Coordinates of C-alpha atoms and ligand atoms in Angstrom, one line a residue:
M1 CA 102.1 142.5 83.3
P2 CA 103.0 139.9 86.4
V3 CA 101.3 137.1 86.0
G4 CA 99.8 135.7 90.2
Q5 CA 97.3 132.8 91.4
V6 CA 94.2 133.4 93.3
I7 CA 94.6 131.8 96.8
R8 CA 91.2 133.3 98.1
S9 CA 89.3 135.3 98.4
H10 CA 86.9 138.3 100.5
S11 CA 84.4 139.7 99.6
N12 CA 84.9 140.6 96.2
I13 CA 89.1 140.9 97.1
Y14 CA 91.2 138.8 95.4
Y15 CA 94.2 137.3 97.5
V16 CA 97.3 136.5 94.8
L17 CA 100.0 135.4 94.8
V18 CA 102.3 137.3 92.7
D19 CA 105.9 136.3 93.3
G20 CA 105.7 134.7 97.0
R21 CA 104.1 137.8 97.5
E22 CA 100.6 137.7 98.7
V23 CA 98.6 141.0 96.8
E24 CA 95.5 142.0 97.3
C25 CA 93.6 143.0 93.8
R26 CA 90.4 144.4 93.4
P27 CA 89.2 143.2 90.3
R28 CA 88.3 145.6 87.0
G29 CA 84.6 146.9 86.7
K30 CA 83.9 144.1 83.8
F31 CA 84.8 141.1 86.7
R32 CA 82.9 142.6 88.9
L33 CA 79.3 141.8 88.1
D34 CA 80.2 137.9 88.5
R35 CA 82.0 136.5 91.0
L36 CA 82.4 133.2 89.3
Q37 CA 85.1 134.7 86.9
V38 CA 87.4 134.5 89.5
R39 CA 88.2 132.0 91.0
A40 CA 90.4 130.5 93.3
G41 CA 93.3 128.3 91.2
D42 CA 92.4 131.7 88.5
L43 CA 96.0 133.1 87.4
V44 CA 95.7 136.3 86.9
E45 CA 97.1 139.5 84.8
V46 CA 98.0 141.9 87.6
R47 CA 98.3 145.7 87.1
L48 CA 100.1 146.0 91.0
E49 CA 99.6 149.7 92.2
P50 CA 101.5 152.3 93.9
D51 CA 100.3 151.4 96.9
G52 CA 101.3 148.3 96.8
E53 CA 97.6 146.3 96.0
G54 CA 97.1 145.3 92.4
R55 CA 93.5 144.7 90.3
I56 CA 92.9 141.5 88.2
E57 CA 93.5 143.5 84.5
K58 CA 92.5 139.9 82.6
V59 CA 91.3 135.8 83.8
L60 CA 94.1 133.6 81.8
P61 CA 92.1 130.6 79.8
R62 CA 92.1 127.9 82.6
R63 CA 93.5 124.4 81.6
N64 CA 91.1 122.3 84.0
C65 CA 88.1 123.9 86.9
L66 CA 86.9 121.7 89.4
E67 CA 83.7 122.8 90.6
R68 CA 84.0 120.6 94.7
P69 CA 86.0 121.9 95.9
P70 CA 85.6 125.2 92.9
V71 CA 89.6 125.5 92.8
A72 CA 91.0 126.0 89.2
N73 CA 94.0 124.4 86.8
V74 CA 94.5 121.6 89.9
D75 CA 97.7 119.8 88.5
Q76 CA 96.9 116.9 90.6
C77 CA 94.9 115.0 93.5
L78 CA 96.4 113.6 97.0
V79 CA 93.9 110.6 97.2
V80 CA 94.4 109.8 100.7
F81 CA 93.7 105.8 102.2
T82 CA 93.9 103.5 104.2
L83 CA 94.5 99.7 104.5
V84 CA 92.8 100.3 108.3
E85 CA 91.3 102.5 110.6
P86 CA 89.2 102.7 108.3
E87 CA 89.5 100.0 106.2
A88 CA 90.2 99.8 103.3
D89 CA 87.3 100.5 100.2
Y90 CA 88.7 99.3 97.2
L91 CA 84.9 100.7 95.5
F92 CA 85.5 104.0 96.8
L93 CA 89.1 104.5 96.0
D94 CA 88.5 103.8 92.2
R95 CA 85.6 105.2 91.6
V96 CA 87.2 108.2 93.2
L97 CA 90.3 108.1 90.7
V98 CA 87.6 107.9 88.0
H99 CA 86.3 111.2 89.0
V100 CA 89.7 111.7 89.0
E101 CA 90.6 110.8 85.9
Q102 CA 87.6 112.3 84.0
A103 CA 87.7 116.1 85.4
G104 CA 91.8 115.7 83.7
V105 CA 94.1 116.3 86.7
E106 CA 96.3 113.3 88.1
P107 CA 96.3 110.8 91.2
L108 CA 99.0 110.7 93.5
I109 CA 97.3 107.8 96.1
L110 CA 98.8 108.7 99.5
L111 CA 99.5 106.0 101.6
N112 CA 98.8 106.4 104.6
K113 CA 98.8 105.4 108.4
I114 CA 101.9 102.5 107.1
D115 CA 103.0 102.2 111.0
L116 CA 100.0 100.4 111.5
V117 CA 100.7 97.9 109.0
E118 CA 102.7 95.1 108.0
E119 CA 105.5 96.3 105.2
A120 CA 104.2 93.6 102.9
D121 CA 100.7 94.4 102.8
V122 CA 102.0 98.3 101.0
S123 CA 104.3 96.6 99.3
A124 CA 101.0 94.6 97.5
F125 CA 99.3 98.1 97.6
V126 CA 102.1 100.0 95.4
R127 CA 102.8 96.6 93.4
A128 CA 98.6 97.2 92.9
Y129 CA 98.3 100.5 92.0
R130 CA 101.5 101.6 91.5
D131 CA 102.6 98.7 89.2
Q132 CA 99.9 97.6 87.2
V133 CA 97.5 100.5 87.3
G134 CA 100.3 102.8 86.4
Y135 CA 99.6 105.4 89.4
R136 CA 102.3 107.5 91.5
V137 CA 101.8 105.8 94.7
L138 CA 103.5 107.2 97.8
P139 CA 104.0 105.6 101.4
I140 CA 102.8 107.6 104.6
S141 CA 102.3 108.2 108.1
A142 CA 101.0 112.0 109.0
A143 CA 101.1 110.6 112.4
E144 CA 104.7 109.4 112.3
G145 CA 106.1 112.0 109.4
L146 CA 107.1 108.4 107.8
G147 CA 107.1 110.2 103.1
L148 CA 106.7 113.7 104.5
D149 CA 109.7 114.2 102.7
E150 CA 109.2 113.5 99.6
L151 CA 105.2 113.7 99.2
K152 CA 106.8 117.8 100.2
R153 CA 108.9 117.3 96.6
H154 CA 105.1 116.5 95.1
L155 CA 103.6 119.3 96.6
A156 CA 106.1 121.8 95.2
G157 CA 104.9 124.4 92.2
R158 CA 101.6 122.6 91.9
T159 CA 98.3 123.0 93.0
S160 CA 96.9 120.4 94.3
V161 CA 93.2 118.9 96.2
L162 CA 93.2 116.7 98.1
A163 CA 90.7 113.7 98.2
G164 CA 89.1 110.5 100.5
H165 CA 87.3 109.2 103.0
S166 CA 86.6 110.7 106.3
G167 CA 89.1 109.2 109.6
V168 CA 92.0 108.3 106.9
G169 CA 94.1 111.4 107.9
K170 CA 93.8 114.3 105.2
S171 CA 93.5 117.3 108.6
R172 CA 96.6 115.4 110.1
L173 CA 98.4 115.5 107.1
V174 CA 97.7 119.2 106.8
R175 CA 98.4 119.7 110.2
A176 CA 101.7 117.5 109.9
L177 CA 103.0 119.3 107.0
E178 CA 102.6 122.9 107.8
P179 CA 102.6 121.9 112.3
H180 CA 103.2 126.0 112.7
R181 CA 99.9 126.8 111.1
E182 CA 96.9 126.3 114.0
D183 CA 94.8 128.4 111.7
V184 CA 94.1 125.8 108.7
R185 CA 91.3 123.4 109.0
I186 CA 90.6 121.2 106.0
G187 CA 87.0 121.3 105.6
E188 CA 84.2 120.1 103.7
L189 CA 82.3 121.7 101.9
S190 CA 79.0 121.5 102.8
A191 CA 75.7 120.8 99.7
R192 CA 75.5 123.1 97.7
S193 CA 73.0 125.7 98.7
G194 CA 69.3 126.3 97.7
K195 CA 69.7 126.3 93.6
G196 CA 72.8 127.6 93.1
R197 CA 76.6 126.9 91.9
H198 CA 77.4 128.7 94.9
T199 CA 79.5 126.6 97.9
T200 CA 78.8 127.4 101.0
R201 CA 82.1 127.6 102.1
H202 CA 84.8 129.7 100.0
V203 CA 87.8 127.4 100.0
E204 CA 90.4 128.8 100.2
L205 CA 94.6 127.3 99.2
I206 CA 96.7 127.2 101.4
H207 CA 100.5 128.2 100.5
L208 CA 102.5 124.9 101.7
T209 CA 105.8 126.6 103.3
D210 CA 107.4 124.1 101.3
G211 CA 106.3 125.1 98.2
G212 CA 103.0 124.4 96.2
L213 CA 99.6 125.2 97.0
L214 CA 97.1 122.3 98.4
A215 CA 93.0 123.1 99.4
D216 CA 91.6 123.2 102.2
A217 CA 88.6 121.3 101.6
P218 CA 88.8 117.8 99.9
G219 CA 87.1 117.0 96.4
F220 CA 86.5 114.2 94.5
T221 CA 83.9 112.3 96.9
Y222 CA 80.5 112.6 94.7
L223 CA 78.7 109.0 94.8
E224 CA 76.7 109.6 91.0
F225 CA 79.4 109.5 88.0
Q226 CA 77.4 112.4 85.7
D227 CA 78.4 112.4 81.6
I228 CA 79.7 109.2 81.7
D229 CA 78.8 106.4 79.1
K230 CA 80.2 103.7 79.1
W231 CA 82.0 103.6 76.8
T232 CA 84.2 106.5 77.7
L233 CA 84.2 104.4 81.4
R234 CA 87.0 102.4 80.1
D235 CA 90.0 105.3 79.0
Y236 CA 89.3 106.3 83.1
F237 CA 91.4 102.7 83.6
P238 CA 94.4 103.8 82.5
E239 CA 96.2 100.0 83.0
F240 CA 93.1 98.4 79.9
A241 CA 95.5 101.0 77.1
R242 CA 98.6 98.1 76.3
Y243 CA 96.6 95.4 76.6
R244 CA 93.2 97.0 74.0
A245 CA 94.3 97.0 70.6
E246 CA 95.0 93.0 71.5
C247 CA 91.1 92.4 71.6
R248 CA 90.0 90.9 69.5
Y249 CA 86.7 93.8 68.3
S250 CA 87.5 96.8 68.3
D251 CA 84.5 98.6 70.6
C252 CA 85.4 96.2 72.9
L253 CA 83.7 96.6 77.3
H254 CA 85.8 93.9 77.9
R255 CA 83.3 92.4 80.1
A256 CA 82.0 89.3 78.0
E257 CA 83.5 89.8 74.2
P258 CA 85.3 86.8 73.1
E259 CA 89.9 86.8 73.5
C260 CA 89.6 90.2 75.6
A261 CA 92.9 90.9 76.0
V262 CA 91.8 92.9 79.1
R263 CA 90.4 89.8 80.6
A264 CA 93.3 87.7 79.8
A265 CA 95.0 90.7 81.4
V266 CA 93.4 89.9 84.6
E267 CA 93.0 86.3 84.5
A268 CA 97.2 86.5 84.0
G269 CA 96.5 88.7 87.8
A270 CA 98.5 91.0 85.3
I271 CA 95.7 93.1 85.9
P272 CA 94.2 93.7 89.8
A273 CA 90.8 91.6 89.6
S274 CA 89.3 94.3 91.7
R275 CA 90.3 96.9 89.6
H276 CA 88.5 95.3 87.4
Q277 CA 85.2 93.9 88.8
N278 CA 84.5 97.8 90.6
Y279 CA 85.5 98.5 86.3
L280 CA 82.0 96.6 85.7
M281 CA 80.1 97.8 88.1
F282 CA 81.0 100.8 87.5
L283 CA 79.4 99.6 83.9
D284 CA 76.4 98.2 85.4
E285 CA 75.8 102.4 86.6
V286 CA 76.2 104.1 83.7
E287 CA 74.8 101.5 81.9
A288 CA 71.7 101.7 83.9
M289 CA 71.8 106.0 83.7
K290 CA 70.9 105.8 80.9
R291 CA 67.9 103.3 80.3
W292 CA 65.1 105.9 80.8
Ligands
GDP301 P1 90.6 112.6 107.8 O1 88.7 112.5 108.3 O2 90.8 112.7 106.7 O3 90.4 115.1 108.1 O4 91.0 112.5 108.6 P2 91.9 113.0 110.6 O5 93.5 113.9 110.2 O6 90.7 113.5 111.2 O7 92.3 111.8 110.5 C1 91.9 110.6 111.6 C2 92.2 109.4 112.6 O8 93.6 108.9 112.5 C3 93.4 110.5 113.5 O9 92.6 110.3 115.1 C4 94.2 111.0 113.7 O10 95.3 111.3 114.7 C5 95.1 109.8 112.6 N1 95.2 109.4 111.9 C6 96.2 110.3 110.5 N2 97.3 109.8 109.8 C7 97.6 108.6 110.4 C8 98.6 107.8 111.0 O11 99.9 107.9 109.4 N3 98.8 106.8 111.4 C9 98.1 106.5 112.3 N4 98.8 106.1 113.9 N5 96.7 107.3 113.0 C10 96.9 108.6 111.7
ZN302 ZN1 88.8 94.1 76.0

């Protein structure tokens, strides 16, 4: 039975991408009762009917599953960031990166609006977040089309979600990627409606011309950390990993402990000081949340 990926739904009709073709599917009776069982991004087994429509027979196990936006099987998060307009907000960037790490999704940092800044500033950012932290970083300009061909190669064959402050260029980027699709909009999800888990807006995965799926609602902008404690937070800073075995204490939180190799790496300039500072701020935050 062919396997496809759900890209959107509308009143119990699911549009499933099967071999590059959009098939209109209705779920079998048992799924009909609970709409939450099938969501965008789900991989489903589809029985193709003679009339060209399909029936969803089975939802395959999810690799991961986000609540906001409600998308399953997300491969990567495009974290859009700028040095100017709006001014660089490293605390926000690092907070988003922690949420992305926690969700088990791979970040791809898109440094946008490079048409507005000096090359040296771009290089410094790449040195910090790619060379020192270890993330993939792509300098781009959505306005001038710089870096978009390489970005398309990262998008092909994968399911991606956007993140980033308002004004960093998420909508502009999608327009630059899909210039002929005027219908495509990147919209925020409105706040949760009432007590339910339903968001008030449907999420659609945009089927990109050069391959890949992209959610039309950004995510990872919640401020508070949930289900993170002080012992897990440090695991979401990948640049600590290669030093922490050298810390004197194996349960070192890299704060004030003696002979901390992570802090030594910060002092030696091998880990960006702002990353460690933001880590300490988050550490205080998750500890404060546990106090009551
Ligand atoms: P969003 O809130 O993240 O969706 O941001 P928008 O896509 O609405 O972009 C905010 C503003 O930044 C708009 O005026 C865009 O035209 C502008 N913008 C987006 N990308 C670039 C870029 O690469 N270079 C320049 N100079 N402006 C850009
Ligand atoms: Zn340490």
